[in-house]
């Protein structure tokens, strides 16, 4: 006979086991990112850009699993692996050398450089690469950029400045891309929708 007390103990054991598994995964991630930060950052970026596309197709576009465009998700993941991860990871290294220190002033300077200098170029390149991978001609891609770029940039400015100030002030360099990519699941969903909107 199962008593209420044994059920709660069993429930605590399951919870404890799950917590131990999550803690173990986090420790493994920490060890891996310490040994191979570049590789882990790129894999994280590509995977989360793909997750963003899945969310875009399933939540925003309501395609359903039967109509999910797997090729589009693969294209978006390739942009994450080959463009987003290396470019943003490299940018954070450059930015850390340009502005040193861990003060609030340094975080503000990094955020301003990131949002005024880097973000506009990155968004244009991202949308352009997406258009190219979607088979748009140069003229079609230029028209799409004219139509979508400013909306994406304005949306960027609503989300990223506070995230980046916190990221540059509190988060060590080798974790910054992961923090950005976690927040970026929502952003990637928006960008995927924007980049693939005909």
Coordinates of N, CA, C and O in Angstrom, one line a residue:
X1 N 0.8 -1.2 0.0 CA 0.0 0.0 0.0 C 0.9 1.2 0.0 O 1.8 1.4 0.8
X2 N 0.6 2.2 -0.9 CA 1.4 3.4 -1.0 C 0.7 4.5 -0.1 O -0.5 4.8 -0.3
X3 N 1.4 5.0 0.8 CA 0.9 6.0 1.6 C 1.2 7.4 1.0 O 2.1 7.5 0.2
X4 N 0.5 8.4 1.5 CA 0.8 9.7 1.0 C 2.2 10.1 1.3 O 2.9 10.8 0.5
X5 N 2.8 9.7 2.4 CA 4.1 10.1 2.8 C 5.1 9.4 1.8 O 6.1 10.1 1.4
X6 N 4.9 8.2 1.5 CA 5.9 7.6 0.6 C 5.8 8.2 -0.8 O 6.8 8.2 -1.6
X7 N 4.6 8.6 -1.2 CA 4.5 9.3 -2.5 C 5.3 10.6 -2.6 O 6.0 10.8 -3.5
X8 N 5.2 11.3 -1.5 CA 5.9 12.6 -1.5 C 7.4 12.3 -1.4 O 8.2 13.1 -2.0
X9 N 7.8 11.3 -0.7 CA 9.2 11.0 -0.7 C 9.7 10.5 -2.1 O 10.7 11.0 -2.6
X10 N 8.8 9.7 -2.8 CA 9.1 9.3 -4.1 C 9.2 10.5 -5.0 O 10.1 10.7 -5.8
X11 N 8.3 11.4 -4.9 CA 8.3 12.7 -5.7 C 9.5 13.5 -5.4 O 10.1 14.0 -6.4
X12 N 10.0 13.6 -4.2 CA 11.2 14.3 -3.9 C 12.4 13.6 -4.5 O 13.3 14.2 -5.0
X13 N 12.4 12.3 -4.5 CA 13.5 11.5 -5.1 C 13.6 11.8 -6.6 O 14.7 12.0 -7.2
X14 N 12.4 11.8 -7.3 CA 12.4 12.1 -8.7 C 12.9 13.5 -9.0 O 13.7 13.8 -9.8
X15 N 12.4 14.5 -8.2 CA 12.9 15.9 -8.3 C 14.4 16.0 -8.1 O 15.1 16.6 -8.8
X16 N 14.8 15.3 -7.1 CA 16.2 15.4 -6.7 C 17.1 14.8 -7.9 O 18.1 15.3 -8.2
X17 N 16.6 13.7 -8.4 CA 17.3 13.0 -9.5 C 17.4 14.0 -10.7 O 18.4 14.1 -11.4
X18 N 16.2 14.6 -11.0 CA 16.2 15.6 -12.2 C 17.2 16.7 -11.9 O 17.9 17.2 -12.8
X19 N 17.1 17.2 -10.7 CA 18.1 18.3 -10.3 C 19.5 17.9 -10.5 O 20.3 18.7 -11.0
X20 N 19.8 16.7 -10.1 CA 21.2 16.2 -10.2 C 21.5 16.0 -11.7 O 22.7 16.4 -12.1
X21 N 20.6 15.6 -12.5 CA 20.9 15.5 -13.9 C 21.1 16.8 -14.6 O 22.1 17.0 -15.4
X22 N 20.3 17.8 -14.2 CA 20.5 19.2 -14.8 C 21.8 19.7 -14.3 O 22.5 20.4 -15.1
X23 N 22.1 19.6 -13.0 CA 23.4 20.1 -12.5 C 24.6 19.4 -13.2 O 25.6 20.0 -13.5
X24 N 24.4 18.1 -13.4 CA 25.5 17.4 -14.2 C 25.6 17.9 -15.6 O 26.8 18.0 -16.1
X25 N 24.5 18.1 -16.3 CA 24.6 18.7 -17.6 C 25.2 20.1 -17.6 O 26.0 20.4 -18.5
X26 N 24.9 20.9 -16.6 CA 25.5 22.2 -16.5 C 27.0 22.1 -16.3 O 27.8 22.8 -16.9
X27 N 27.4 21.2 -15.4 CA 28.8 21.0 -15.1 C 29.5 20.6 -16.4 O 30.7 21.0 -16.7
X28 N 28.9 19.7 -17.1 CA 29.5 19.2 -18.4 C 29.7 20.3 -19.4 O 30.7 20.5 -20.0
X29 N 28.6 21.1 -19.5 CA 28.6 22.3 -20.4 C 29.8 23.3 -19.9 O 30.5 23.7 -20.8
X30 N 29.9 23.5 -18.6 CA 30.9 24.4 -18.1 C 32.3 23.9 -18.5 O 33.2 24.6 -18.9
X31 N 32.5 22.6 -18.3 CA 33.8 22.0 -18.6 C 34.1 22.1 -20.1 O 35.2 22.4 -20.5
X32 N 33.1 21.8 -20.9 CA 33.3 21.8 -22.3 C 33.5 23.2 -22.8 O 34.4 23.4 -23.7
X33 N 32.8 24.2 -22.3 CA 33.0 25.6 -22.8 C 34.4 26.1 -22.4 O 35.0 26.9 -23.0
X34 N 34.9 25.6 -21.2 CA 36.2 26.0 -20.8 C 37.3 25.4 -21.7 O 38.3 26.1 -22.1
X35 N 37.1 24.1 -22.1 CA 38.1 23.5 -23.0 C 37.9 23.9 -24.5 O 38.9 24.0 -25.2
X36 N 36.7 24.1 -25.0 CA 36.5 24.4 -26.4 C 35.4 25.5 -26.5 O 34.3 25.3 -27.0
X37 N 35.8 26.7 -26.1 CA 34.8 27.8 -26.1 C 34.2 28.1 -27.5 O 33.0 28.3 -27.6
X38 N 35.1 28.2 -28.4 CA 34.7 28.6 -29.8 C 33.7 27.6 -30.4 O 32.7 27.9 -30.9
X39 N 34.0 26.3 -30.3 CA 33.2 25.2 -30.8 C 31.8 25.2 -30.1 O 30.8 25.1 -30.8
X40 N 31.8 25.3 -28.8 CA 30.6 25.3 -28.1 C 29.7 26.5 -28.4 O 28.5 26.4 -28.6
X41 N 30.3 27.6 -28.5 CA 29.6 28.9 -28.9 C 28.9 28.7 -30.2 O 27.8 29.1 -30.4
X42 N 29.7 28.2 -31.2 CA 29.1 28.1 -32.6 C 28.0 27.0 -32.6 O 26.9 27.3 -33.2
X43 N 28.2 25.9 -31.9 CA 27.1 24.9 -31.9 C 25.9 25.4 -31.2 O 24.8 25.2 -31.6
X44 N 26.1 26.1 -30.1 CA 25.0 26.7 -29.4 C 24.2 27.7 -30.3 O 23.0 27.7 -30.3
X45 N 25.0 28.6 -31.0 CA 24.3 29.6 -31.8 C 23.5 28.9 -32.9 O 22.3 29.2 -33.2
X46 N 24.1 27.9 -33.6 CA 23.4 27.3 -34.7 C 22.2 26.5 -34.2 O 21.1 26.6 -34.9
X47 N 22.3 25.9 -33.1 CA 21.1 25.1 -32.6 C 20.0 26.1 -32.2 O 18.9 25.8 -32.5
X48 N 20.3 27.2 -31.5 CA 19.3 28.1 -31.1 C 18.7 28.9 -32.2 O 17.5 29.3 -32.1
X49 N 19.4 29.1 -33.3 CA 18.8 29.8 -34.5 C 17.8 28.8 -35.1 O 16.7 29.2 -35.5
X50 N 18.2 27.5 -35.1 CA 17.2 26.5 -35.6 C 16.0 26.4 -34.7 O 14.9 26.3 -35.2
X51 N 16.2 26.4 -33.4 CA 15.0 26.4 -32.4 C 14.2 27.6 -32.7 O 12.9 27.5 -32.7
X52 N 14.8 28.8 -32.9 CA 14.0 30.0 -33.2 C 13.2 29.8 -34.5 O 12.0 30.3 -34.6
X53 N 13.7 29.2 -35.5 CA 13.0 28.9 -36.7 C 11.8 28.0 -36.5 O 10.7 28.2 -37.0
X54 N 12.0 26.9 -35.7 CA 11.0 26.0 -35.4 C 9.8 26.7 -34.7 O 8.7 26.6 -35.0
X55 N 10.2 27.6 -33.7 CA 9.2 28.4 -33.0 C 8.5 29.3 -33.9 O 7.2 29.4 -33.9
X56 N 9.2 29.9 -34.8 CA 8.6 30.8 -35.8 C 7.6 30.1 -36.7 O 6.4 30.6 -36.8
X57 N 8.0 28.9 -37.2 CA 7.0 28.2 -38.0 C 5.8 27.6 -37.3 O 4.7 27.6 -37.8
X58 N 6.1 27.2 -36.0 CA 5.0 26.5 -35.3 C 4.1 27.5 -34.5 O 2.9 27.3 -34.4
X59 N 4.7 28.6 -34.0 CA 3.9 29.5 -33.1 C 3.4 30.7 -33.9 O 2.2 31.0 -34.0
X60 N 4.3 31.4 -34.6 CA 3.9 32.6 -35.3 C 3.2 32.3 -36.6 O 2.1 32.9 -36.9
X61 N 3.7 31.3 -37.4 CA 3.1 31.0 -38.7 C 2.1 29.9 -38.6 O 1.3 29.7 -39.6
X62 N 2.0 29.2 -37.5 CA 1.0 28.1 -37.3 C 1.0 27.1 -38.4 O -0.1 26.8 -38.9
X63 N 2.1 26.6 -38.8 CA 2.2 25.7 -39.9 C 1.8 24.3 -39.5 O 1.3 23.5 -40.4
X64 N 2.0 23.9 -38.3 CA 1.7 22.5 -37.9 C 2.9 21.7 -38.3 O 3.7 22.0 -39.2
X65 N 3.0 20.5 -37.6 CA 4.2 19.7 -37.9 C 4.2 19.1 -39.3 O 5.2 18.9 -39.9
X66 N 3.0 18.8 -39.8 CA 2.9 18.2 -41.2 C 3.4 19.2 -42.2 O 4.0 18.8 -43.3
X67 N 3.2 20.5 -42.0 CA 3.7 21.5 -43.0 C 5.0 22.2 -42.6 O 5.3 23.3 -43.2
X68 N 5.7 21.7 -41.6 CA 6.9 22.3 -41.2 C 7.9 22.2 -42.3 O 8.2 21.2 -42.9
X69 N 8.6 23.3 -42.6 CA 9.6 23.4 -43.7 C 10.9 23.0 -43.1 O 11.6 23.9 -42.6
X70 N 11.3 21.8 -43.2 CA 12.6 21.3 -42.6 C 13.8 21.9 -43.3 O 14.8 22.1 -42.7
X71 N 13.7 22.1 -44.6 CA 14.8 22.7 -45.4 C 15.0 24.1 -44.9 O 16.2 24.5 -44.7
X72 N 14.0 24.8 -44.6 CA 14.1 26.2 -44.1 C 14.8 26.2 -42.8 O 15.7 27.0 -42.5
X73 N 14.4 25.3 -41.9 CA 15.1 25.1 -40.6 C 16.5 24.8 -40.7 O 17.4 25.4 -40.0
X74 N 16.9 23.9 -41.7 CA 18.3 23.5 -41.9 C 19.0 24.8 -42.4 O 20.2 25.0 -42.0
X75 N 18.4 25.6 -43.3 CA 19.1 26.8 -43.8 C 19.4 27.7 -42.7 O 20.4 28.3 -42.6
X76 N 18.3 27.9 -41.8 CA 18.5 28.9 -40.7 C 19.6 28.4 -39.7 O 20.4 29.1 -39.2
X77 N 19.6 27.0 -39.5 CA 20.7 26.5 -38.6 C 22.1 26.7 -39.3 O 23.0 27.0 -38.6
X78 N 22.1 26.5 -40.6 CA 23.4 26.7 -41.2 C 23.9 28.2 -41.1 O 25.1 28.5 -40.9
X79 N 22.9 29.1 -41.2 CA 23.3 30.5 -40.9 C 23.8 30.7 -39.5 O 24.7 31.4 -39.2
X80 N 23.1 30.0 -38.5 CA 23.6 30.1 -37.2 C 25.0 29.5 -37.0 O 25.8 30.1 -36.3
X81 N 25.3 28.3 -37.6 CA 26.6 27.7 -37.4 C 27.7 28.5 -38.2 O 28.8 28.6 -37.6
X82 N 27.4 28.9 -39.4 CA 28.4 29.5 -40.2 C 28.5 31.0 -40.2 O 29.6 31.6 -40.6
X83 N 27.5 31.7 -39.7 CA 27.5 33.1 -39.7 C 27.3 33.7 -38.3 O 28.2 34.4 -37.7
X84 N 26.2 33.4 -37.6 CA 25.8 34.0 -36.4 C 26.9 33.7 -35.3 O 27.4 34.5 -34.6
X85 N 27.1 32.4 -35.1 CA 28.1 32.0 -34.0 C 29.5 32.5 -34.2 O 30.0 33.2 -33.3
X86 N 30.1 32.3 -35.4 CA 31.5 32.9 -35.6 C 31.5 34.4 -35.5 O 32.4 35.0 -34.9
X87 N 30.5 35.1 -36.1 CA 30.6 36.5 -36.2 C 30.4 37.1 -34.8 O 31.1 38.0 -34.4
X88 N 29.3 36.7 -34.1 CA 29.0 37.3 -32.8 C 30.1 36.9 -31.8 O 30.6 37.7 -31.0
X89 N 30.5 35.6 -31.8 CA 31.6 35.2 -30.9 C 32.9 36.0 -31.2 O 33.5 36.5 -30.2
X90 N 33.3 36.2 -32.4 CA 34.4 37.0 -32.8 C 34.3 38.5 -32.4 O 35.2 39.1 -31.9
X91 N 33.1 39.0 -32.6 CA 32.8 40.4 -32.2 C 33.0 40.6 -30.7 O 33.6 41.6 -30.3
X92 N 32.5 39.6 -29.9 CA 32.6 39.8 -28.5 C 34.1 39.8 -28.0 O 34.5 40.5 -27.1
X93 N 34.9 39.0 -28.7 CA 36.4 39.0 -28.4 C 37.0 40.4 -28.8 O 37.7 40.9 -28.0
X94 N 36.6 40.9 -29.9 CA 37.1 42.2 -30.3 C 36.6 43.3 -29.4 O 37.4 44.1 -28.9
X95 N 35.4 43.2 -29.1 CA 34.8 44.2 -28.2 C 35.4 44.2 -26.8 O 35.7 45.3 -26.2
X96 N 35.8 43.0 -26.3 CA 36.4 42.9 -25.0 C 37.8 43.5 -25.0 O 38.3 44.0 -24.0
X97 N 38.5 43.5 -26.2 CA 39.8 44.1 -26.3 C 39.7 45.6 -26.5 O 40.5 46.4 -26.0
X98 N 38.6 46.1 -27.2 CA 38.4 47.5 -27.4 C 38.1 48.2 -26.1 O 38.6 49.3 -25.9
X99 N 37.2 47.6 -25.3 CA 36.8 48.2 -24.1 C 37.1 47.3 -23.0 O 36.4 46.2 -22.9
X100 N 38.0 47.6 -22.1 CA 38.4 46.7 -21.0 C 37.7 47.1 -19.7 O 37.3 48.2 -19.6
X101 N 37.7 46.2 -18.8 CA 37.2 46.5 -17.5 C 35.8 46.0 -17.3 O 35.1 45.6 -18.3
X102 N 35.4 45.9 -16.1 CA 34.1 45.3 -15.7 C 33.2 46.3 -15.0 O 32.3 45.9 -14.3
X103 N 33.4 47.6 -15.3 CA 32.6 48.6 -14.6 C 31.3 48.9 -15.4 O 31.1 48.4 -16.5
X104 N 30.4 49.6 -14.8 CA 29.2 50.0 -15.4 C 29.4 50.9 -16.6 O 28.8 50.7 -17.7
X105 N 30.4 51.7 -16.5 CA 30.8 52.6 -17.7 C 31.3 51.7 -18.8 O 31.0 52.0 -20.0
X106 N 32.1 50.7 -18.5 CA 32.6 49.8 -19.6 C 31.4 49.1 -20.3 O 31.4 48.9 -21.5
X107 N 30.5 48.6 -19.4 CA 29.3 47.9 -20.0 C 28.5 48.8 -20.9 O 28.1 48.4 -22.0
X108 N 28.4 50.0 -20.5 CA 27.6 51.0 -21.3 C 28.4 51.3 -22.6 O 27.7 51.3 -23.7
X109 N 29.7 51.4 -22.6 CA 30.4 51.6 -23.8 C 30.3 50.4 -24.8 O 30.2 50.6 -26.0
X110 N 30.4 49.2 -24.2 CA 30.3 48.0 -25.0 C 28.9 47.9 -25.6 O 28.8 47.6 -26.8
X111 N 27.9 48.2 -24.9 CA 26.5 48.2 -25.4 C 26.4 49.2 -26.5 O 25.8 48.9 -27.6
X112 N 26.9 50.4 -26.3 CA 26.8 51.4 -27.4 C 27.5 51.0 -28.7 O 27.0 51.1 -29.8
X113 N 28.7 50.5 -28.5 CA 29.5 50.0 -29.7 C 28.7 48.9 -30.4 O 28.6 48.8 -31.6
X114 N 28.2 48.0 -29.5 CA 27.5 46.8 -30.1 C 26.3 47.2 -30.8 O 26.0 46.8 -31.9
X115 N 25.5 48.1 -30.2 CA 24.2 48.5 -30.8 C 24.3 49.5 -31.9 O 23.4 49.5 -32.8
X116 N 25.2 50.4 -31.8 CA 25.4 51.4 -32.9 C 26.3 51.0 -34.0 O 26.0 51.3 -35.2
X117 N 27.3 50.3 -33.7 CA 28.3 49.9 -34.7 C 28.0 48.5 -35.3 O 28.1 48.3 -36.5
X118 N 27.8 47.5 -34.4 CA 27.7 46.1 -34.9 C 26.3 45.7 -35.3 O 26.1 45.1 -36.4
X119 N 25.3 46.0 -34.5 CA 23.9 45.5 -34.8 C 23.4 45.9 -36.2 O 22.8 45.0 -36.9
X120 N 23.5 47.1 -36.6 CA 23.0 47.5 -37.9 C 23.6 46.7 -39.0 O 22.9 46.2 -40.0
X121 N 24.9 46.5 -39.0 CA 25.6 45.7 -40.0 C 25.3 44.2 -39.9 O 25.0 43.6 -41.0
X122 N 25.2 43.7 -38.7 CA 24.9 42.3 -38.6 C 23.5 42.0 -39.1 O 23.3 41.0 -39.8
X123 N 22.5 42.8 -38.7 CA 21.1 42.6 -39.2 C 21.0 42.6 -40.7 O 20.3 41.8 -41.3
X124 N 21.7 43.6 -41.3 CA 21.7 43.7 -42.8 C 22.3 42.5 -43.4 O 21.7 41.9 -44.4
X125 N 23.4 42.0 -42.9 CA 24.0 40.8 -43.4 C 23.2 39.6 -43.2 O 23.0 38.8 -44.1
X126 N 22.6 39.5 -42.0 CA 21.7 38.3 -41.7 C 20.5 38.2 -42.7 O 20.3 37.2 -43.2
X127 N 19.8 39.4 -42.8 CA 18.7 39.4 -43.7 C 19.1 39.1 -45.2 O 18.4 38.4 -45.9
X128 N 20.3 39.7 -45.6 CA 20.8 39.4 -46.9 C 21.1 38.0 -47.2 O 20.8 37.4 -48.2
X129 N 21.8 37.4 -46.2 CA 22.2 36.0 -46.4 C 21.0 35.1 -46.4 O 20.9 34.2 -47.2
X130 N 20.0 35.4 -45.5 CA 18.7 34.6 -45.5 C 18.0 34.7 -46.9 O 17.6 33.7 -47.4
X131 N 18.0 35.9 -47.4 CA 17.4 36.1 -48.8 C 18.1 35.3 -49.8 O 17.5 34.7 -50.7
X132 N 19.4 35.4 -49.8 CA 20.2 34.6 -50.8 C 20.0 33.1 -50.7 O 19.7 32.5 -51.7
X133 N 19.9 32.6 -49.4 CA 19.7 31.2 -49.3 C 18.2 30.8 -49.7 O 18.0 29.6 -50.0
X134 N 17.3 31.8 -49.6 CA 16.0 31.5 -50.0 C 15.8 31.7 -51.5 O 14.7 31.6 -52.0
X135 N 16.9 31.9 -52.3 CA 16.8 32.0 -53.7 C 16.4 33.3 -54.3 O 16.0 33.4 -55.5
X136 N 16.4 34.4 -53.5 CA 16.0 35.7 -54.0 C 17.1 36.2 -54.9 O 18.3 36.0 -54.7
X137 N 16.7 36.9 -56.0 CA 17.6 37.6 -56.8 C 18.2 38.8 -56.1 O 17.7 39.2 -55.0
X138 N 19.2 39.4 -56.6 CA 19.8 40.6 -56.0 C 18.8 41.7 -55.8 O 18.7 42.3 -54.8
X139 N 18.0 41.9 -56.9 CA 16.9 42.9 -56.8 C 15.9 42.6 -55.8 O 15.4 43.5 -55.0
X140 N 15.4 41.3 -55.7 CA 14.4 40.9 -54.7 C 15.0 41.1 -53.3 O 14.3 41.5 -52.4
X141 N 16.2 40.7 -53.2 CA 16.9 40.8 -51.9 C 17.0 42.2 -51.4 O 16.7 42.6 -50.3
X142 N 17.3 43.1 -52.3 CA 17.4 44.5 -52.0 C 16.0 45.1 -51.6 O 15.9 45.9 -50.7
X143 N 15.0 44.7 -52.4 CA 13.6 45.1 -52.0 C 13.2 44.6 -50.7 O 12.6 45.4 -49.9
X144 N 13.6 43.4 -50.4 CA 13.2 42.8 -49.1 C 13.9 43.5 -48.0 O 13.4 43.8 -46.9
X145 N 15.2 43.8 -48.2 CA 16.0 44.6 -47.2 C 15.4 46.0 -47.0 O 15.2 46.4 -45.8
X146 N 15.0 46.7 -48.0 CA 14.3 48.0 -47.9 C 13.0 47.9 -47.1 O 12.7 48.7 -46.3
X147 N 12.3 46.8 -47.3 CA 11.0 46.6 -46.6 C 11.2 46.2 -45.2 O 10.4 46.7 -44.3
X148 N 12.1 45.3 -44.9 CA 12.2 44.7 -43.5 C 13.3 45.2 -42.6 O 13.2 45.0 -41.4
X149 N 14.3 45.8 -43.2 CA 15.5 46.1 -42.4 C 15.2 47.1 -41.2 O 15.5 46.9 -40.1
X150 N 14.5 48.2 -41.5 CA 14.2 49.2 -40.4 C 13.3 48.6 -39.3 O 13.5 48.9 -38.1
X151 N 12.3 47.8 -39.7 CA 11.5 47.1 -38.7 C 12.3 46.3 -37.8 O 12.2 46.3 -36.5
X152 N 13.2 45.5 -38.4 CA 14.1 44.6 -37.6 C 15.0 45.4 -36.7 O 15.2 45.1 -35.5
X153 N 15.6 46.5 -37.2 CA 16.5 47.3 -36.4 C 15.8 48.0 -35.3 O 16.3 48.0 -34.1
X154 N 14.6 48.5 -35.5 CA 13.8 49.1 -34.4 C 13.5 48.1 -33.4 O 13.6 48.3 -32.1
X155 N 13.0 46.9 -33.8 CA 12.7 45.8 -32.8 C 14.0 45.4 -32.1 O 13.9 45.2 -30.8
X156 N 15.1 45.4 -32.7 CA 16.4 45.1 -32.1 C 16.6 46.1 -30.9 O 17.1 45.7 -29.8
X157 N 16.4 47.4 -31.2 CA 16.6 48.4 -30.2 C 15.7 48.3 -29.0 O 16.0 48.8 -27.9
X158 N 14.5 47.7 -29.1 CA 13.6 47.5 -28.0 C 14.2 46.4 -27.1 O 14.0 46.5 -25.9
X159 N 14.8 45.4 -27.7 CA 15.2 44.2 -26.9 C 16.6 44.3 -26.4 O 16.9 44.0 -25.2
X160 N 17.5 44.5 -27.3 CA 18.9 44.2 -27.0 C 19.7 45.2 -26.1 O 20.6 44.7 -25.3
X161 N 19.5 46.5 -26.0 CA 20.3 47.3 -25.2 C 20.3 46.9 -23.7 O 21.4 46.7 -23.1
X162 N 19.1 46.6 -23.1 CA 19.2 46.2 -21.7 C 19.8 44.8 -21.5 O 20.6 44.6 -20.5
X163 N 19.6 43.9 -22.4 CA 20.2 42.6 -22.3 C 21.7 42.7 -22.4 O 22.4 42.1 -21.6
X164 N 22.2 43.5 -23.3 CA 23.6 43.7 -23.5 C 24.3 44.4 -22.4 O 25.4 44.0 -22.0
X165 N 23.7 45.4 -21.8 CA 24.3 46.0 -20.6 C 24.5 45.0 -19.5 O 25.6 44.9 -18.9
X166 N 23.5 44.2 -19.2 CA 23.6 43.1 -18.2 C 24.6 42.1 -18.6 O 25.4 41.7 -17.8
X167 N 24.6 41.7 -19.9 CA 25.6 40.7 -20.4 C 27.0 41.2 -20.3 O 27.9 40.5 -19.8
X168 N 27.3 42.4 -20.6 CA 28.6 43.0 -20.6 C 29.1 43.3 -19.2 O 30.3 43.2 -18.9
X169 N 28.2 43.5 -18.3 CA 28.5 43.9 -16.9 C 28.7 42.6 -16.0 O 29.6 42.5 -15.2
X170 N 27.8 41.6 -16.2 CA 27.8 40.5 -15.2 C 28.3 39.2 -15.8 O 28.7 38.4 -15.0
X171 N 28.4 39.0 -17.1 CA 28.7 37.7 -17.6 C 30.1 37.7 -18.2 O 30.6 38.5 -18.9
X172 N 30.9 36.6 -17.8 CA 32.2 36.4 -18.3 C 32.2 36.2 -19.9 O 31.2 35.7 -20.4
X173 N 33.3 36.6 -20.5 CA 33.4 36.6 -22.0 C 32.9 35.3 -22.6 O 32.1 35.2 -23.5
X174 N 33.4 34.1 -22.1 CA 33.1 32.8 -22.7 C 31.7 32.4 -22.5 O 31.3 31.4 -23.1
X175 N 30.9 33.1 -21.7 CA 29.5 32.8 -21.6 C 28.5 33.8 -22.3 O 27.3 33.5 -22.3
X176 N 29.1 34.8 -22.8 CA 28.3 35.9 -23.4 C 27.4 35.4 -24.5 O 26.3 35.8 -24.7
X177 N 28.0 34.7 -25.5 CA 27.3 34.2 -26.6 C 26.1 33.3 -26.2 O 25.0 33.4 -26.7
X178 N 26.4 32.5 -25.2 CA 25.3 31.6 -24.7 C 24.2 32.4 -24.1 O 23.0 32.1 -24.4
X179 N 24.5 33.4 -23.3 CA 23.4 34.2 -22.7 C 22.6 34.9 -23.8 O 21.4 34.9 -23.8
X180 N 23.3 35.5 -24.8 CA 22.7 36.2 -25.9 C 21.8 35.2 -26.6 O 20.7 35.5 -27.0
X181 N 22.3 34.0 -26.9 CA 21.5 33.0 -27.6 C 20.3 32.5 -26.9 O 19.3 32.2 -27.5
X182 N 20.4 32.4 -25.6 CA 19.2 32.0 -24.8 C 18.1 33.1 -24.9 O 16.9 32.8 -25.2
X183 N 18.5 34.4 -24.8 CA 17.5 35.5 -25.0 C 17.1 35.5 -26.4 O 15.9 35.8 -26.8
X184 N 18.0 35.2 -27.3 CA 17.8 35.2 -28.7 C 16.8 34.2 -29.3 O 16.5 34.2 -30.4
X185 N 16.4 33.2 -28.5 CA 15.5 32.2 -29.0 C 14.2 33.0 -29.5 O 13.7 32.7 -30.6
X186 N 13.8 33.9 -28.7 CA 12.6 34.7 -29.1 C 13.0 35.6 -30.2 O 12.3 35.7 -31.2
X187 N 14.2 36.3 -30.1 CA 14.6 37.1 -31.2 C 14.8 36.4 -32.5 O 14.5 36.8 -33.6
X188 N 15.4 35.2 -32.4 CA 15.6 34.4 -33.6 C 14.3 33.9 -34.2 O 14.2 33.8 -35.4
X189 N 13.3 33.7 -33.4 CA 12.0 33.4 -33.9 C 11.4 34.6 -34.7 O 10.9 34.4 -35.9
X190 N 11.6 35.8 -34.2 CA 11.2 37.0 -34.9 C 12.0 37.1 -36.2 O 11.4 37.4 -37.3
X191 N 13.3 37.0 -36.1 CA 14.2 37.2 -37.3 C 13.9 36.2 -38.3 O 13.9 36.5 -39.5
X192 N 13.7 34.9 -37.9 CA 13.3 33.9 -38.9 C 12.1 34.2 -39.6 O 12.0 34.0 -40.8
X193 N 11.1 34.6 -38.9 CA 9.8 35.0 -39.5 C 10.0 36.2 -40.4 O 9.5 36.2 -41.6
X194 N 10.8 37.2 -40.0 CA 11.0 38.4 -40.8 C 11.8 38.0 -42.1 O 11.5 38.4 -43.2
X195 N 12.8 37.2 -41.9 CA 13.7 36.8 -43.0 C 13.0 35.9 -44.0 O 13.4 35.9 -45.2
X196 N 12.1 35.1 -43.6 CA 11.4 34.2 -44.5 C 10.0 34.6 -45.0 O 9.4 33.9 -45.7
X197 N 9.6 35.8 -44.5 CA 8.3 36.3 -44.9 C 8.4 36.8 -46.4 O 9.3 37.5 -46.8
X198 N 7.6 36.3 -47.2 CA 7.6 36.6 -48.6 C 6.9 37.9 -48.9 O 5.8 38.2 -48.4

